[in-house]
Short mmCIF file of C-alpha atoms and ligand atoms in Angstrom, two decimals:
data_model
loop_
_atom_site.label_atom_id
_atom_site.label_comp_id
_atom_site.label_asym_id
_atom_site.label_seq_id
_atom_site.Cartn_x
_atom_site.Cartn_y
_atom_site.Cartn_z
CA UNK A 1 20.05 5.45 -1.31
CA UNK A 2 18.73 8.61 -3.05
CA UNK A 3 17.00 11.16 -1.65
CA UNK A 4 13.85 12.37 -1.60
CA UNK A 5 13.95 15.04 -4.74
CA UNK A 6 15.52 12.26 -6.54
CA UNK A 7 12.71 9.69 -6.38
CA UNK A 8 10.27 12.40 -6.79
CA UNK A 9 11.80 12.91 -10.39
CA UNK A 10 11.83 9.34 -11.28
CA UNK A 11 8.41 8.65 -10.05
CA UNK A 12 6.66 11.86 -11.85
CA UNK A 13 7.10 11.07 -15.32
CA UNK A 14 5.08 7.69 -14.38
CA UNK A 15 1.91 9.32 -12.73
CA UNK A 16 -0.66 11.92 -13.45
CA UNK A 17 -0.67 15.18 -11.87
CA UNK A 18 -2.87 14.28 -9.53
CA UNK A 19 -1.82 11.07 -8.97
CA UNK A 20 2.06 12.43 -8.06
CA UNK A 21 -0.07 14.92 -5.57
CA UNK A 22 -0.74 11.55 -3.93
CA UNK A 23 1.98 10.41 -3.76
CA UNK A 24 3.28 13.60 -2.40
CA UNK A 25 0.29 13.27 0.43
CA UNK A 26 1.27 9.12 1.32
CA UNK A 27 5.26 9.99 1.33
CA UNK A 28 4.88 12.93 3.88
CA UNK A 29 2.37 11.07 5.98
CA UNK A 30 3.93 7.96 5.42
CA UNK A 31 7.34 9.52 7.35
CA UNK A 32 5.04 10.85 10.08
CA UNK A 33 3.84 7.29 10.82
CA UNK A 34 7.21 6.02 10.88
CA UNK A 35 8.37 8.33 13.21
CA UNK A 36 5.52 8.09 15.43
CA UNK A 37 6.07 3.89 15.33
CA UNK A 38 9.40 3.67 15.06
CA UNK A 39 9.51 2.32 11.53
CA UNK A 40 13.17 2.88 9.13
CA UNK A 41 12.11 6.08 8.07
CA UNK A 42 13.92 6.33 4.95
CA UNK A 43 12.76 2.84 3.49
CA UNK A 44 9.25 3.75 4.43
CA UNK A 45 9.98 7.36 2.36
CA UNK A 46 11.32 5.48 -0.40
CA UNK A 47 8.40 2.73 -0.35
CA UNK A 48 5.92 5.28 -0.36
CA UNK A 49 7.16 7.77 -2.88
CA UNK A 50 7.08 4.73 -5.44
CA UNK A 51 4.12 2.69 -4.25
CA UNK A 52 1.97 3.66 -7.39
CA UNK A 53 4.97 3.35 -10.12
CA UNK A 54 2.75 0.81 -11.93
CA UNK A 55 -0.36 2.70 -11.76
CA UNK A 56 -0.94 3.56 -14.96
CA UNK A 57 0.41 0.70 -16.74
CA UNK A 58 -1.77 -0.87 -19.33
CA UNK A 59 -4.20 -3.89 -17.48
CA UNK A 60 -3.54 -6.20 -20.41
CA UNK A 61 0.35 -5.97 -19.82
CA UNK A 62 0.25 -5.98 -15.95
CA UNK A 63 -1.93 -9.04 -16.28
CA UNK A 64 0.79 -10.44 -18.55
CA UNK A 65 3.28 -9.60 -16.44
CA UNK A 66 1.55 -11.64 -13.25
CA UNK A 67 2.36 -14.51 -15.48
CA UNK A 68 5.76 -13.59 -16.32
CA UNK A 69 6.98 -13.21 -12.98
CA UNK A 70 5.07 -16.06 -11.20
CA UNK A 71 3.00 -13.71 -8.65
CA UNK A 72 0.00 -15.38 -7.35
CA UNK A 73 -2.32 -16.24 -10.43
CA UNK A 74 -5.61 -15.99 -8.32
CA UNK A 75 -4.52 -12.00 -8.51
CA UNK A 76 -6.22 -12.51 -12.45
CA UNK A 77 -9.90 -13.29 -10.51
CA UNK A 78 -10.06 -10.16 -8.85
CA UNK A 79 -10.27 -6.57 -9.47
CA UNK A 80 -7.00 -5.10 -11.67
CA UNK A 81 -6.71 -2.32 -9.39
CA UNK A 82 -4.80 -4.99 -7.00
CA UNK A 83 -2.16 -5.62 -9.81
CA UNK A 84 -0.25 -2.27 -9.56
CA UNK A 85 1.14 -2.69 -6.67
CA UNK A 86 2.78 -6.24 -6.45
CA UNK A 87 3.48 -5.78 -10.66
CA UNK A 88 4.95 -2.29 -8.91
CA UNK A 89 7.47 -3.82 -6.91
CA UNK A 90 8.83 -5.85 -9.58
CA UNK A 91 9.06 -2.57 -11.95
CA UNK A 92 10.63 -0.55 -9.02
CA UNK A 93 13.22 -3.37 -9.02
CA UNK A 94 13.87 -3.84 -12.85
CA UNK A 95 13.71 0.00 -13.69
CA UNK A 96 14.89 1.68 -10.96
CA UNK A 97 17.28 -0.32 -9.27
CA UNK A 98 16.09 -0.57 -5.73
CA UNK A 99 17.11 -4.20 -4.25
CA UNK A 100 15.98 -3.10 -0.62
CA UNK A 101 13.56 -6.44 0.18
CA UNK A 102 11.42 -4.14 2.76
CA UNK A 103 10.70 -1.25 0.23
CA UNK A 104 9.77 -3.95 -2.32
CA UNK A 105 7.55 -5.29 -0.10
CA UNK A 106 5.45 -2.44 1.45
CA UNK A 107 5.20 -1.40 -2.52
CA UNK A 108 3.93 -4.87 -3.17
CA UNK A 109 1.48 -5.33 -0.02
CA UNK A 110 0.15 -1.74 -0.01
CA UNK A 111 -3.11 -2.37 -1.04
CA UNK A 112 -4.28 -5.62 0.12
CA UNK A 113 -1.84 -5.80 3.06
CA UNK A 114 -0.60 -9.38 4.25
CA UNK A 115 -0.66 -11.25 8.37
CA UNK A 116 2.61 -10.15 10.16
CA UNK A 117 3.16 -6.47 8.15
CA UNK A 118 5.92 -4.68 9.13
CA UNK A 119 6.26 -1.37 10.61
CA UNK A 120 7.25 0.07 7.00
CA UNK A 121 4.32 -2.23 5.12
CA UNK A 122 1.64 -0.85 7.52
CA UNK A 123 2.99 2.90 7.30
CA UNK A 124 2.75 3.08 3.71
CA UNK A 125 -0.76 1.42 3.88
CA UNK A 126 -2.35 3.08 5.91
CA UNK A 127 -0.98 6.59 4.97
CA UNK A 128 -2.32 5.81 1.31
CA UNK A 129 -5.71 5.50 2.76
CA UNK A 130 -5.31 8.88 5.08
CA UNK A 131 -2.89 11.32 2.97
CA UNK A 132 -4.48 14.36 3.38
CA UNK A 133 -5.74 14.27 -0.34
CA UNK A 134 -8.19 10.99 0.42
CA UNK A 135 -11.81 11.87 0.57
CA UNK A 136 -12.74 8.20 1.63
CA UNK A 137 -16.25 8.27 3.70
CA UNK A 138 -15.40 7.22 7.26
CA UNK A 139 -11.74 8.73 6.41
CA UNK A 140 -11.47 11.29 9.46
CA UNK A 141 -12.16 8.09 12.06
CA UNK A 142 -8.88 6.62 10.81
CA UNK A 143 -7.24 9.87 10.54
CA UNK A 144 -7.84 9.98 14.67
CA UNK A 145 -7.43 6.54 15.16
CA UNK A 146 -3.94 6.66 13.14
CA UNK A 147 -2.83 9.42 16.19
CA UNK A 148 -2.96 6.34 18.48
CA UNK A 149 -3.01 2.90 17.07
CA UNK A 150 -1.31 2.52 14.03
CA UNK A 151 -3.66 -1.88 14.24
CA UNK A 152 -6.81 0.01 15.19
CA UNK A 153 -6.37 2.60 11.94
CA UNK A 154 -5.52 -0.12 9.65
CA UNK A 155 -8.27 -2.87 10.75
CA UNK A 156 -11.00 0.75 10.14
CA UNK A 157 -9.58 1.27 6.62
CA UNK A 158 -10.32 -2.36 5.98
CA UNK A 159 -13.80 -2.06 7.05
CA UNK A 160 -14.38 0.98 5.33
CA UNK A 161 -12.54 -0.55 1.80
CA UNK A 162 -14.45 -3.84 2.17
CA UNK A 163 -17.65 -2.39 2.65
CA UNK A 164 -17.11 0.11 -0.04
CA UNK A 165 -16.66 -3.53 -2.37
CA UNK A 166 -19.25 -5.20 -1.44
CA UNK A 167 -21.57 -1.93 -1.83
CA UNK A 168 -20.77 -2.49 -5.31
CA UNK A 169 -21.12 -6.27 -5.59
CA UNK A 170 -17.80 -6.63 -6.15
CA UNK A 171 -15.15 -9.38 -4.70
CA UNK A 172 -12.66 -8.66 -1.56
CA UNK A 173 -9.07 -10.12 -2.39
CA UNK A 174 -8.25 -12.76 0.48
CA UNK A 175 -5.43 -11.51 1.55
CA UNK A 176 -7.49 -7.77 2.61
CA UNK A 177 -9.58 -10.30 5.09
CA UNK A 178 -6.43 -12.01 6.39
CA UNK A 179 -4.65 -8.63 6.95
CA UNK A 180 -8.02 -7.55 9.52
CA UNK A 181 -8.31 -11.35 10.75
CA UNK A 182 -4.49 -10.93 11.55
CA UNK A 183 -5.30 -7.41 13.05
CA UNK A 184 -8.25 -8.15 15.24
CA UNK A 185 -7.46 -11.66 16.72
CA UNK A 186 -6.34 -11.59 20.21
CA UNK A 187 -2.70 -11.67 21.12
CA UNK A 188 -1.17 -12.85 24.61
CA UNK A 189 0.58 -11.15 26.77
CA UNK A 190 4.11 -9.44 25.43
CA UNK A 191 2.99 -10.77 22.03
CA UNK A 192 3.40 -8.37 19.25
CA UNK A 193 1.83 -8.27 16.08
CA UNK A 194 4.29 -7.73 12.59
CA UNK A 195 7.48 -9.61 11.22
CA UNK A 196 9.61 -7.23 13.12
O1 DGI B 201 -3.67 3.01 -5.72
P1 DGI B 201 -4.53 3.85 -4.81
O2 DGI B 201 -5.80 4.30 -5.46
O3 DGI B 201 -3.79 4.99 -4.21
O4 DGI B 201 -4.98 2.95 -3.56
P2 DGI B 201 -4.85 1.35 -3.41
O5 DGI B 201 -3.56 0.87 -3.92
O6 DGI B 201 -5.17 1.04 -1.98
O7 DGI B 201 -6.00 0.79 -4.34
C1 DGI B 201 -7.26 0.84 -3.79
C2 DGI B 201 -8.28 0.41 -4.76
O8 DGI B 201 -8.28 -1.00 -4.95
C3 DGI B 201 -9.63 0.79 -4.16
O9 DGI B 201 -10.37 1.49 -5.15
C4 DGI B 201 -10.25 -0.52 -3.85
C5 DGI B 201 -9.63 -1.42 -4.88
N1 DGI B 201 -9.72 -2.84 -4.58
C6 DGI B 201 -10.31 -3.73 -5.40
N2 DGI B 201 -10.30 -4.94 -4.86
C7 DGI B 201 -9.71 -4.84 -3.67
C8 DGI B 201 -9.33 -3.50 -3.47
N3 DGI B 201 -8.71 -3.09 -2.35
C9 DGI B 201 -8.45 -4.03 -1.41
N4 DGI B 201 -7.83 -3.65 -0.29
N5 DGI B 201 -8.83 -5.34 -1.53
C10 DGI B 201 -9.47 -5.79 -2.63
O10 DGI B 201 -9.80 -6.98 -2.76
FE1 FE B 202 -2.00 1.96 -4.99
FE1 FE B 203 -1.76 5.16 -3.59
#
């Protein structure tokens, strides 16, 4: 795997300045998580320095390219910001050669999230809502809540990202309101929440 300097080079030329600032923000905080959780910390470094590869790629073509690659077509009735990040994991594949399935997936879940995340999935999501860049109202409540429930932090982001949509009249991607249903719903006993 390469390291960190490495995928900051073939990440940059893809992003605005401060867009890679971002992404500088979500990688560091994105290792922090890991640590604190216990996720791989390398795949969640790698997932989160190239979570916004696609970021910047024309709508027309990443619409195109939902097509082309069979992703989910209801992805076309929502909002195009959703399309850079599962169009992102098949770029990070294609162009720079990372096979790893869990990197490709917490680049391809990070913003509407899926049930059963794993450890690296919710580490990169959440610390692309918190990096210390974000200026998100409500932000600082899931900054605190992040220090001691990695669930908690996520299901407040939700809230906060949902309401910010609907503010605007705009429609919530299903798979945002599974990822809180999946977060909020009661477990039993021993149960634990994520694919692993
Ligand atoms: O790419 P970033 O700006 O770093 O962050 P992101 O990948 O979480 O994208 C967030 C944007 O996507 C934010 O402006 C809200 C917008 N968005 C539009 N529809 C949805 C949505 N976000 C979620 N989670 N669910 C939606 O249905
Ligand atoms: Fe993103
Ligand atoms: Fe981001």
């Amino acid at each position: 795997m390469m390291n960190r300097e490495e995928a900051y080079k073939l990440v940059k030329p893809h992003l605005t300045e401060h867009r890679y600032e971002h992404t500088i923000g979500v990688t560091n905080t994105a290792v922090e998580l890991a640590e604190k959780y216990g996720a791989d910390v390398r795949k969640t470094e790698t997932a989160a320095i190239f979570h916004d590869y696609a970021k910047f790629r024309p709508k027309d073509e990443m619409r195109q390219m939902v097509v082309d690659f069979g992703l989910p077509k209801d992805l076309l009735d929502y909002s195009t910001e959703l399309l850079h990040a599962p169009v992102g994991a098949i770029l990070v594949k294609k162009e720079i050669g990372i096979k790893d399935g869990e990197i490709l997936d917490a680049i391809h879940y990070h913003t509407s999230g899926r049930p059963n995340m794993t450890l690296i999935e919710k580490c990169v999501f959440l610390a692309d809502y918190i990096e210390p860049g974000r200026k998100f109202p409500g932000v600082e409540e899931v900054r605190e809540l992040a220090t001691v429930d990695l669930d908690q932090a996520i299901v407040q982001s939700i809230k906060n990202t949902v309401n910010f949509l609907m503010k605007k009249n705009q429609p919530v991607y299903p798979a945002t309101f599974e990822t809180y249903n999946d977060l909020v719903r009661p477990r039993e006993k021993g149960e634990t929440n994520g694919r692993k």
